[in-house]
mmCIF file of C-alpha atoms in Angstrom:
data_model
loop_
_atom_site.group_PDB
_atom_site.id
_atom_site.type_symbol
_atom_site.label_atom_id
_atom_site.label_comp_id
_atom_site.label_asym_id
_atom_site.label_seq_id
_atom_site.Cartn_x
_atom_site.Cartn_y
_atom_site.Cartn_z
ATOM 1 C CA MET U 1 -0.073 0.089 -0.022
ATOM 2 C CA LYS U 2 1.184 3.469 -0.855
ATOM 3 C CA LEU U 3 0.296 6.890 0.801
ATOM 4 C CA PHE U 4 0.993 10.486 0.278
ATOM 5 C CA LEU U 5 0.823 12.526 3.303
ATOM 6 C CA ILE U 6 1.055 16.319 3.808
ATOM 7 C CA ALA U 7 1.381 18.114 7.194
ATOM 8 C CA GLY U 8 2.278 21.763 7.003
ATOM 9 C CA GLU U 9 2.987 22.775 10.634
ATOM 10 C CA ALA U 10 4.443 21.252 14.095
ATOM 11 C CA SER U 11 0.833 20.112 15.260
ATOM 12 C CA GLY U 12 0.322 18.207 12.174
ATOM 13 C CA ASP U 13 3.693 16.580 11.810
ATOM 14 C CA ALA U 14 2.835 14.953 15.390
ATOM 15 C CA LEU U 15 -0.544 13.953 14.103
ATOM 16 C CA GLY U 16 1.029 12.503 11.052
ATOM 17 C CA ALA U 17 3.712 10.745 12.718
ATOM 18 C CA ALA U 18 1.487 9.229 15.225
ATOM 19 C CA LEU U 19 -0.962 7.951 12.309
ATOM 20 C CA MET U 20 2.199 6.789 10.343
ATOM 21 C CA SER U 21 3.031 4.699 13.142
ATOM 22 C CA GLY U 22 -0.345 3.098 13.771
ATOM 23 C CA LEU U 23 -0.388 2.361 9.842
ATOM 24 C CA LYS U 24 3.047 0.378 10.453
ATOM 25 C CA ALA U 25 1.559 -1.579 12.875
ATOM 26 C CA LEU U 26 -1.646 -2.297 10.896
ATOM 27 C CA ALA U 27 -0.348 -2.559 7.605
ATOM 28 C CA PRO U 28 3.311 -3.731 7.616
ATOM 29 C CA GLY U 29 4.893 -2.710 4.444
ATOM 30 C CA VAL U 30 3.010 0.472 3.918
ATOM 31 C CA GLU U 31 5.000 3.041 1.916
ATOM 32 C CA PHE U 32 4.878 6.738 2.697
ATOM 33 C CA HIS U 33 5.364 9.675 0.512
ATOM 34 C CA GLY U 34 4.785 13.585 0.876
ATOM 35 C CA VAL U 35 5.650 16.468 3.112
ATOM 36 C CA GLY U 36 6.445 16.321 6.827
ATOM 37 C CA GLY U 37 8.615 17.471 9.279
ATOM 38 C CA PRO U 38 11.091 15.807 11.797
ATOM 39 C CA LEU U 39 8.558 13.546 13.413
ATOM 40 C CA MET U 40 7.117 12.135 10.280
ATOM 41 C CA GLN U 41 10.831 11.679 8.763
ATOM 42 C CA ALA U 42 11.490 9.829 12.078
ATOM 43 C CA GLU U 43 8.602 7.432 10.849
ATOM 44 C CA GLY U 44 10.016 6.855 7.470
ATOM 45 C CA LEU U 45 8.711 9.739 5.437
ATOM 46 C CA THR U 46 11.409 11.697 2.867
ATOM 47 C CA SER U 47 9.973 14.886 2.674
ATOM 48 C CA LEU U 48 9.425 16.252 -1.088
ATOM 49 C CA PHE U 49 10.666 19.998 0.418
ATOM 50 C CA PRO U 50 10.889 21.092 3.720
ATOM 51 C CA MET U 51 7.748 21.438 5.845
ATOM 52 C CA ASP U 52 8.749 25.029 7.257
ATOM 53 C CA GLU U 53 7.875 26.400 3.767
ATOM 54 C CA LEU U 54 4.272 25.783 4.646
ATOM 55 C CA SER U 55 4.294 27.016 8.265
ATOM 56 C CA VAL U 56 3.039 30.786 7.600
ATOM 57 C CA MET U 57 -0.151 32.186 9.155
ATOM 58 C CA GLY U 58 -1.907 35.312 8.244
ATOM 59 C CA ILE U 59 -2.181 37.610 5.287
ATOM 60 C CA ALA U 60 0.799 39.656 5.848
ATOM 61 C CA GLU U 61 2.956 36.538 6.025
ATOM 62 C CA VAL U 62 1.630 34.674 3.314
ATOM 63 C CA LEU U 63 1.397 37.470 0.632
ATOM 64 C CA PRO U 64 5.139 37.786 -0.001
ATOM 65 C CA ARG U 65 5.724 33.867 -0.297
ATOM 66 C CA TYR U 66 2.337 33.465 -2.407
ATOM 67 C CA ARG U 67 3.665 32.346 -5.606
ATOM 68 C CA ALA U 68 6.253 30.258 -3.787
ATOM 69 C CA LEU U 69 3.597 28.371 -2.126
ATOM 70 C CA MET U 70 1.505 27.927 -5.470
ATOM 71 C CA ARG U 71 4.331 26.205 -6.695
ATOM 72 C CA ARG U 72 4.525 23.988 -4.027
ATOM 73 C CA ILE U 73 0.932 23.009 -4.474
ATOM 74 C CA ASP U 74 1.418 22.368 -8.266
ATOM 75 C CA GLN U 75 4.340 20.223 -7.099
ATOM 76 C CA CYS U 76 2.502 18.165 -4.560
ATOM 77 C CA ALA U 77 -0.551 17.647 -6.653
ATOM 78 C CA GLU U 78 1.705 16.507 -9.662
ATOM 79 C CA LYS U 79 3.859 14.229 -7.526
ATOM 80 C CA VAL U 80 0.508 12.612 -6.099
ATOM 81 C CA LEU U 81 -0.963 11.990 -9.851
ATOM 82 C CA HIS U 82 2.553 10.492 -10.780
ATOM 83 C CA LEU U 83 2.554 8.159 -8.020
ATOM 84 C CA SER U 84 -0.933 7.288 -8.142
ATOM 85 C CA PRO U 85 -1.317 6.338 -4.101
ATOM 86 C CA ASP U 86 -3.945 4.436 -2.549
ATOM 87 C CA ALA U 87 -4.849 7.739 -0.677
ATOM 88 C CA LEU U 88 -3.880 11.202 -0.355
ATOM 89 C CA ILE U 89 -3.846 12.113 3.456
ATOM 90 C CA THR U 90 -3.821 15.775 4.238
ATOM 91 C CA ILE U 91 -3.500 16.815 7.684
ATOM 92 C CA ASP U 92 -4.717 20.380 8.937
ATOM 93 C CA SER U 93 -3.484 23.325 7.144
ATOM 94 C CA PRO U 94 -6.339 23.703 5.238
ATOM 95 C CA ASP U 95 -5.401 26.671 2.872
ATOM 96 C CA PHE U 96 -2.572 24.721 1.563
ATOM 97 C CA CYS U 97 -4.011 20.866 1.746
ATOM 98 C CA LEU U 98 -7.735 21.232 0.413
ATOM 99 C CA ARG U 99 -5.569 23.412 -2.826
ATOM 100 C CA VAL U 100 -3.664 20.099 -3.502
ATOM 101 C CA ALA U 101 -6.500 17.795 -2.983
ATOM 102 C CA ARG U 102 -8.906 19.957 -5.287
ATOM 103 C CA ARG U 103 -6.112 19.425 -7.945
ATOM 104 C CA VAL U 104 -5.736 15.745 -7.289
ATOM 105 C CA LYS U 105 -9.469 15.226 -7.546
ATOM 106 C CA ALA U 106 -9.847 17.398 -10.792
ATOM 107 C CA ALA U 107 -7.360 15.015 -12.691
ATOM 108 C CA SER U 108 -8.295 11.518 -10.717
ATOM 109 C CA THR U 109 -10.335 9.125 -8.439
ATOM 110 C CA ILE U 110 -7.444 9.117 -5.649
ATOM 111 C CA ARG U 111 -9.356 9.049 -2.286
ATOM 112 C CA THR U 112 -8.566 11.990 -0.231
ATOM 113 C CA VAL U 113 -8.451 11.936 3.501
ATOM 114 C CA HIS U 114 -8.359 15.141 5.552
ATOM 115 C CA TYR U 115 -6.914 14.818 9.368
ATOM 116 C CA VAL U 116 -8.718 17.443 11.418
ATOM 117 C CA ALA U 117 -12.125 18.864 10.670
ATOM 118 C CA PRO U 118 -12.749 22.342 9.868
ATOM 119 C CA THR U 119 -14.529 24.307 12.968
ATOM 120 C CA VAL U 120 -17.751 24.535 11.161
ATOM 121 C CA TRP U 121 -19.484 24.031 14.307
ATOM 122 C CA ALA U 122 -18.446 27.463 15.350
ATOM 123 C CA TRP U 123 -18.438 29.746 12.406
ATOM 124 C CA ARG U 124 -18.508 29.376 8.366
ATOM 125 C CA SER U 125 -20.375 26.176 8.279
ATOM 126 C CA GLY U 126 -20.344 26.456 4.250
ATOM 127 C CA ARG U 127 -16.825 25.175 4.506
ATOM 128 C CA ALA U 128 -17.818 21.778 4.871
ATOM 129 C CA HIS U 129 -19.858 21.607 2.018
ATOM 130 C CA LYS U 130 -16.909 23.256 -0.179
ATOM 131 C CA MET U 131 -14.630 20.464 1.358
ATOM 132 C CA ALA U 132 -16.755 17.596 0.436
ATOM 133 C CA ARG U 133 -16.128 18.478 -3.130
ATOM 134 C CA VAL U 134 -12.469 17.466 -2.778
ATOM 135 C CA ILE U 135 -12.421 15.183 0.384
ATOM 136 C CA ASP U 136 -13.811 11.821 0.850
ATOM 137 C CA GLN U 137 -13.226 11.331 4.277
ATOM 138 C CA VAL U 138 -12.488 13.452 7.568
ATOM 139 C CA LEU U 139 -10.733 12.123 10.802
ATOM 140 C CA ALA U 140 -12.055 14.346 13.550
ATOM 141 C CA LEU U 141 -10.599 15.278 16.741
ATOM 142 C CA PHE U 142 -13.590 15.998 18.424
ATOM 143 C CA PRO U 143 -16.700 13.563 19.265
ATOM 144 C CA PHE U 144 -19.286 16.220 18.407
ATOM 145 C CA GLU U 145 -17.897 16.986 14.641
ATOM 146 C CA PRO U 146 -18.697 13.736 12.655
ATOM 147 C CA PRO U 147 -22.487 14.879 12.299
ATOM 148 C CA TYR U 148 -21.460 18.176 10.660
ATOM 149 C CA MET U 149 -19.089 16.475 8.063
ATOM 150 C CA GLN U 150 -21.730 13.849 7.443
ATOM 151 C CA ALA U 151 -24.210 16.254 6.384
ATOM 152 C CA ALA U 152 -22.306 17.630 3.984
ATOM 153 C CA GLY U 153 -21.508 14.453 2.428
ATOM 154 C CA MET U 154 -18.197 13.367 3.779
ATOM 155 C CA ARG U 155 -17.405 9.971 5.922
ATOM 156 C CA CYS U 156 -16.147 11.165 9.005
ATOM 157 C CA ASP U 157 -14.636 9.027 11.957
ATOM 158 C CA PHE U 158 -13.877 10.665 15.411
ATOM 159 C CA VAL U 159 -10.374 9.319 16.155
ATOM 160 C CA GLY U 160 -9.705 11.115 19.474
ATOM 161 C CA HIS U 161 -7.275 13.928 20.173
ATOM 162 C CA PRO U 162 -3.752 13.737 20.737
ATOM 163 C CA VAL U 163 -4.193 15.551 24.292
ATOM 164 C CA VAL U 164 -4.966 12.290 25.968
ATOM 165 C CA THR U 165 -1.592 10.624 25.087
ATOM 166 C CA GLN U 166 0.551 13.587 25.599
ATOM 167 C CA PRO U 167 3.452 13.172 28.693
ATOM 168 C CA ARG U 168 2.129 14.966 31.889
ATOM 169 C CA ALA U 169 4.105 15.606 34.935
ATOM 170 C CA ARG U 170 3.627 13.446 37.993
ATOM 171 C CA ALA U 171 3.410 14.939 41.720
ATOM 172 C CA PRO U 172 7.054 14.563 42.554
ATOM 173 C CA GLU U 173 7.780 16.356 39.085
ATOM 174 C CA ALA U 174 5.518 19.197 40.317
ATOM 175 C CA ALA U 175 6.832 19.262 43.510
ATOM 176 C CA ALA U 176 10.360 19.606 42.503
ATOM 177 C CA PHE U 177 9.682 22.561 40.056
ATOM 178 C CA ARG U 178 7.874 24.350 43.035
ATOM 179 C CA MET U 179 10.713 23.883 45.079
ATOM 180 C CA ALA U 180 13.243 25.032 42.298
ATOM 181 C CA GLN U 181 10.899 28.256 42.027
ATOM 182 C CA GLY U 182 10.744 28.704 45.455
ATOM 183 C CA ILE U 183 7.192 28.257 45.688
ATOM 184 C CA GLY U 184 6.086 26.492 48.734
ATOM 185 C CA ALA U 185 3.782 23.299 48.843
ATOM 186 C CA GLU U 186 1.166 25.261 50.380
ATOM 187 C CA THR U 187 1.113 28.364 48.245
ATOM 188 C CA ARG U 188 -1.018 28.599 45.311
ATOM 189 C CA LEU U 189 0.162 28.859 42.167
ATOM 190 C CA LEU U 190 -1.335 30.654 39.155
ATOM 191 C CA LEU U 191 -0.438 29.746 35.815
ATOM 192 C CA VAL U 192 -0.901 32.583 32.921
ATOM 193 C CA LEU U 193 -0.735 31.964 29.212
ATOM 194 C CA PRO U 194 -1.450 34.913 27.281
ATOM 195 C CA GLY U 195 -0.863 33.283 23.862
ATOM 196 C CA SER U 196 1.548 31.609 21.521
ATOM 197 C CA ARG U 197 1.937 34.508 18.718
ATOM 198 C CA ARG U 198 3.435 37.851 19.011
ATOM 199 C CA GLY U 199 0.291 39.636 18.210
ATOM 200 C CA GLU U 200 -1.948 37.984 20.770
ATOM 201 C CA VAL U 201 0.644 38.010 23.635
ATOM 202 C CA THR U 202 1.019 41.837 22.719
ATOM 203 C CA ARG U 203 -2.722 42.235 23.056
ATOM 204 C CA LEU U 204 -3.376 39.896 25.854
ATOM 205 C CA ALA U 205 -0.652 40.529 28.232
ATOM 206 C CA PRO U 206 -1.783 44.075 29.473
ATOM 207 C CA VAL U 207 -5.150 42.883 30.075
ATOM 208 C CA PHE U 208 -4.046 39.546 32.003
ATOM 209 C CA GLY U 209 -1.561 42.007 34.256
ATOM 210 C CA ALA U 210 -4.463 44.059 34.959
ATOM 211 C CA ALA U 211 -6.654 41.386 35.891
ATOM 212 C CA LEU U 212 -3.926 40.100 38.381
ATOM 213 C CA GLY U 213 -4.188 43.337 40.511
ATOM 214 C CA PRO U 214 -7.400 42.465 42.375
ATOM 215 C CA VAL U 215 -6.295 38.902 42.709
ATOM 216 C CA LEU U 216 -2.816 39.580 44.332
ATOM 217 C CA ALA U 217 -4.530 42.363 46.521
ATOM 218 C CA ARG U 218 -6.642 39.850 48.057
ATOM 219 C CA HIS U 219 -4.549 36.740 47.924
ATOM 220 C CA PRO U 220 -0.800 38.272 48.207
ATOM 221 C CA SER U 221 0.939 34.875 48.657
ATOM 222 C CA VAL U 222 -0.273 33.536 45.227
ATOM 223 C CA ARG U 223 2.602 32.993 42.788
ATOM 224 C CA VAL U 224 2.357 33.842 39.121
ATOM 225 C CA VAL U 225 4.171 31.390 36.788
ATOM 226 C CA VAL U 226 4.120 32.434 32.765
ATOM 227 C CA PRO U 227 5.393 29.899 30.443
ATOM 228 C CA ALA U 228 6.744 31.737 27.220
ATOM 229 C CA ALA U 229 6.139 30.649 23.968
ATOM 230 C CA PRO U 230 9.465 29.439 21.576
ATOM 231 C CA SER U 231 11.034 32.950 20.431
ATOM 232 C CA LEU U 232 8.818 35.074 22.376
ATOM 233 C CA ALA U 233 10.786 34.808 25.730
ATOM 234 C CA GLU U 234 12.096 38.275 25.759
ATOM 235 C CA GLU U 235 8.846 39.890 24.847
ATOM 236 C CA VAL U 236 6.903 38.081 27.334
ATOM 237 C CA GLY U 237 9.352 39.033 30.011
ATOM 238 C CA ARG U 238 9.234 42.769 28.913
ATOM 239 C CA LEU U 239 5.242 42.690 29.021
ATOM 240 C CA THR U 240 5.189 41.050 32.272
ATOM 241 C CA ALA U 241 7.674 43.039 33.869
ATOM 242 C CA GLY U 242 5.247 45.511 35.544
ATOM 243 C CA TRP U 243 2.857 42.819 36.709
ATOM 244 C CA PRO U 244 1.877 42.245 40.355
ATOM 245 C CA GLY U 245 3.486 39.164 42.003
ATOM 246 C CA ASN U 246 6.909 39.181 40.622
ATOM 247 C CA PRO U 247 6.071 36.433 37.939
ATOM 248 C CA VAL U 248 8.269 33.646 37.163
ATOM 249 C CA VAL U 249 8.647 33.541 33.193
ATOM 250 C CA LEU U 250 9.696 30.180 31.753
ATOM 251 C CA ASP U 251 12.242 30.557 29.104
ATOM 252 C CA PRO U 252 11.378 27.923 26.207
ATOM 253 C CA ALA U 253 15.266 28.120 25.353
ATOM 254 C CA HIS U 254 15.876 26.323 28.814
ATOM 255 C CA PRO U 255 17.621 22.881 28.169
ATOM 256 C CA ASP U 256 14.929 21.263 30.151
ATOM 257 C CA ALA U 257 11.844 23.790 28.756
ATOM 258 C CA ALA U 258 9.315 21.231 27.871
ATOM 259 C CA ALA U 259 9.789 19.162 31.358
ATOM 260 C CA ARG U 260 9.282 22.526 33.157
ATOM 261 C CA LYS U 261 6.272 23.363 31.317
ATOM 262 C CA ARG U 262 4.627 20.076 32.023
ATOM 263 C CA ALA U 263 5.924 20.456 35.617
ATOM 264 C CA ALA U 264 4.281 23.922 35.746
ATOM 265 C CA PHE U 265 0.880 22.478 34.388
ATOM 266 C CA ALA U 266 0.716 19.825 36.849
ATOM 267 C CA ALA U 267 1.895 22.191 39.856
ATOM 268 C CA ALA U 268 -0.615 25.127 39.101
ATOM 269 C CA ASP U 269 -3.564 25.538 41.219
ATOM 270 C CA LEU U 270 -5.687 27.760 38.367
ATOM 271 C CA ALA U 271 -4.723 29.362 35.258
ATOM 272 C CA LEU U 272 -5.763 32.196 33.172
ATOM 273 C CA ALA U 273 -5.144 31.496 29.523
ATOM 274 C CA ALA U 274 -5.817 32.584 25.845
ATOM 275 C CA SER U 275 -8.622 30.654 24.392
ATOM 276 C CA GLY U 276 -7.166 27.833 22.295
ATOM 277 C CA THR U 277 -6.205 24.201 22.645
ATOM 278 C CA VAL U 278 -4.269 24.819 25.727
ATOM 279 C CA SER U 279 -7.522 24.621 27.473
ATOM 280 C CA LEU U 280 -7.550 20.949 26.799
ATOM 281 C CA GLU U 281 -3.915 20.660 28.342
ATOM 282 C CA LEU U 282 -5.185 22.421 31.315
ATOM 283 C CA ALA U 283 -8.166 20.124 31.384
ATOM 284 C CA ALA U 284 -5.754 16.902 31.106
ATOM 285 C CA ASN U 285 -4.194 18.182 34.410
ATOM 286 C CA ALA U 286 -7.298 18.773 35.990
ATOM 287 C CA THR U 287 -6.540 22.733 36.438
ATOM 288 C CA PRO U 288 -9.279 25.016 36.923
ATOM 289 C CA MET U 289 -8.994 27.934 34.417
ATOM 290 C CA VAL U 290 -10.485 30.990 33.233
ATOM 291 C CA ILE U 291 -10.238 31.622 29.507
ATOM 292 C CA ALA U 292 -10.158 35.089 27.765
ATOM 293 C CA TYR U 293 -9.263 36.290 24.236
ATOM 294 C CA ASP U 294 -9.504 39.439 22.190
ATOM 295 C CA MET U 295 -8.495 40.238 18.637
ATOM 296 C CA ALA U 296 -8.294 43.428 16.052
ATOM 297 C CA TRP U 297 -11.511 45.302 15.997
ATOM 298 C CA LEU U 298 -12.192 44.469 12.436
ATOM 299 C CA SER U 299 -11.853 40.459 13.083
ATOM 300 C CA ARG U 300 -13.585 40.797 16.319
ATOM 301 C CA GLN U 301 -16.638 42.397 14.398
ATOM 302 C CA ILE U 302 -16.638 39.870 11.674
ATOM 303 C CA ILE U 303 -16.199 36.660 13.433
ATOM 304 C CA GLY U 304 -18.344 38.124 16.092
ATOM 305 C CA ARG U 305 -21.202 37.942 13.517
ATOM 306 C CA MET U 306 -20.644 34.416 12.336
ATOM 307 C CA LEU U 307 -20.305 32.768 15.700
ATOM 308 C CA LYS U 308 -23.102 30.052 16.094
ATOM 309 C CA LEU U 309 -22.262 29.038 19.733
ATOM 310 C CA ASP U 310 -22.278 30.605 23.118
ATOM 311 C CA THR U 311 -18.833 29.139 24.214
ATOM 312 C CA VAL U 312 -15.551 28.696 22.258
ATOM 313 C CA THR U 313 -14.035 26.758 24.920
ATOM 314 C CA LEU U 314 -13.264 23.353 24.039
ATOM 315 C CA VAL U 315 -13.566 21.996 27.867
ATOM 316 C CA ASN U 316 -17.180 23.322 27.624
ATOM 317 C CA LEU U 317 -18.156 22.014 24.259
ATOM 318 C CA VAL U 318 -16.918 18.379 25.014
ATOM 319 C CA SER U 319 -18.190 18.198 28.336
ATOM 320 C CA GLU U 320 -21.492 19.878 27.276
ATOM 321 C CA THR U 321 -21.171 22.235 30.197
ATOM 322 C CA ARG U 322 -20.327 25.784 30.674
ATOM 323 C CA ALA U 323 -18.040 25.229 33.776
ATOM 324 C CA VAL U 324 -15.220 27.379 32.480
ATOM 325 C CA PRO U 325 -15.683 31.031 32.361
ATOM 326 C CA GLU U 326 -14.755 32.933 29.063
ATOM 327 C CA PHE U 327 -14.477 36.341 28.400
ATOM 328 C CA LEU U 328 -14.156 36.991 24.745
ATOM 329 C CA GLY U 329 -13.884 40.149 22.288
ATOM 330 C CA LYS U 330 -15.448 43.128 24.104
ATOM 331 C CA ASP U 331 -15.940 41.259 27.394
ATOM 332 C CA CYS U 332 -11.963 40.387 27.634
ATOM 333 C CA GLN U 333 -11.751 43.126 30.436
ATOM 334 C CA PRO U 334 -9.440 43.111 33.096
ATOM 335 C CA GLU U 335 -12.308 43.676 36.223
ATOM 336 C CA ALA U 336 -14.347 40.524 34.798
ATOM 337 C CA ILE U 337 -11.418 38.266 34.598
ATOM 338 C CA GLY U 338 -10.069 39.094 37.838
ATOM 339 C CA THR U 339 -13.347 38.278 39.677
ATOM 340 C CA ALA U 340 -13.530 35.128 37.704
ATOM 341 C CA LEU U 341 -10.169 33.844 39.172
ATOM 342 C CA LEU U 342 -11.083 35.162 42.582
ATOM 343 C CA ARG U 343 -13.822 32.849 42.349
ATOM 344 C CA LEU U 344 -11.997 29.829 41.479
ATOM 345 C CA LEU U 345 -9.626 30.699 44.391
ATOM 346 C CA ASP U 346 -12.379 31.253 46.856
ATOM 347 C CA ASP U 347 -14.924 28.909 45.874
ATOM 348 C CA ASN U 348 -14.600 25.346 46.349
ATOM 349 C CA ALA U 349 -17.907 23.962 44.142
ATOM 350 C CA ALA U 350 -16.504 26.333 41.359
ATOM 351 C CA ARG U 351 -13.394 24.375 41.361
ATOM 352 C CA ASP U 352 -14.883 21.024 41.824
ATOM 353 C CA ALA U 353 -17.173 21.795 38.662
ATOM 354 C CA GLN U 354 -14.263 22.261 36.414
ATOM 355 C CA VAL U 355 -12.380 19.330 37.442
ATOM 356 C CA GLN U 356 -15.463 17.265 36.886
ATOM 357 C CA ALA U 357 -15.926 18.978 33.349
ATOM 358 C CA ALA U 358 -12.023 18.144 32.890
ATOM 359 C CA ARG U 359 -12.273 14.579 33.647
ATOM 360 C CA LEU U 360 -15.490 14.149 31.562
ATOM 361 C CA THR U 361 -13.593 16.022 28.509
ATOM 362 C CA MET U 362 -10.577 13.428 28.843
ATOM 363 C CA ASP U 363 -12.836 10.737 28.696
ATOM 364 C CA ARG U 364 -14.523 11.791 25.622
ATOM 365 C CA LEU U 365 -11.435 12.546 23.849
ATOM 366 C CA GLY U 366 -10.693 9.111 24.312
ATOM 367 C CA ALA U 367 -8.092 8.959 27.802
ATOM 368 C CA GLY U 368 -7.576 5.232 28.680
ATOM 369 C CA GLY U 369 -8.674 3.951 25.284
ATOM 370 C CA GLU U 370 -6.741 2.895 21.815
ATOM 371 C CA ALA U 371 -4.343 5.929 21.066
ATOM 372 C CA PRO U 372 -5.665 8.339 18.421
ATOM 373 C CA GLY U 373 -2.952 7.642 15.730
ATOM 374 C CA LEU U 374 -3.862 4.106 15.919
ATOM 375 C CA ARG U 375 -7.440 4.761 15.839
ATOM 376 C CA ALA U 376 -6.669 7.070 12.936
ATOM 377 C CA ALA U 377 -4.670 4.410 10.978
ATOM 378 C CA ARG U 378 -8.045 2.052 11.499
ATOM 379 C CA ALA U 379 -10.235 4.395 10.119
ATOM 380 C CA VAL U 380 -7.885 5.196 7.064
ATOM 381 C CA LEU U 381 -7.665 1.546 6.252
ATOM 382 C CA ASP U 382 -11.086 0.984 6.593
ATOM 383 C CA GLY U 383 -11.984 3.511 4.449
ATOM 384 C CA LEU U 384 -9.754 1.852 1.862
ATOM 385 C CA GLY U 385 -11.594 -1.391 2.398
ATOM 386 C CA GLN U 386 -8.518 -3.199 4.204
ATOM 387 C CA GLY U 387 -9.814 -3.451 7.246
ATOM 388 C CA GLY U 388 -7.254 -3.286 10.310
#
């Protein structure tokens, strides 16, 4: 069996590597071609070109590289058609991947599989019908997604979310982290995560810092820890310098950065985080949280009119609760965020509700079951009529 896979960023590379591992276990001798990063390459893929060329986001970043990206799209499609694999498997990065799939479908009957469903449940539902023109099967991370994809005419398999298999720090590691940072076992630790991109960190850091004021005024012993995203340590240090509580910024360039971050998540008593998949990482550690996010005024107006749900926090959506308070757009205000944090510090029932929602979320995402990569591999093989 021969498969062509395309991943365009680090998260897709991780999904692709797990899928490849599962496919090798279920279909020995499977042959891989395509585009991927170091994790997929470690599983046996020789990348057609460096995956980093596709890791661009936003109009300002894409425009200067538009012609180069179009050439890469054509190159991928031509290679797929030349190899004629059993399936083309595209992983997230829809702007690039679905363009490749469109060219392949226009010239062949090669089966197309897309890993990670678009968020049509939140906004722009028409994307599913457009996607159905070029995609035969979708591998979904969330259990509520298949009906949306199936309604558009695609097969959709819920395969579980990779967060359930990601390593987590144990109690001794969390205790060692506290000790290393001079944070006592009885001192409450507040984890603050203002985002992973420069624009959102710049926008959210002042709001988050102001929200900490009333929290530290009532609970002066609370310690604040801020894990900085790659390449943003200096920026985060500058933006948090005036925050109350003398925050500890975790440098992503530290030799043990990944282990320290895992330990910080495990050691935290509560968190304030930007909206995104980080809420699932917090839920995996049963850490109560407040979610907040804002964006540029124009984006806020457009997306606000398109949103179809009363929450975008994944823990709320998967658990079918509203246990996690969120403050989005015009509601992303320091006073409201600070009040929500104080409630989590002072109200045992509010914390318990979140812990229960977190556990339910992890259960529904596949914790304790077959690894998502293996489930995804079974779904791909079943779609090809090869069982597994």
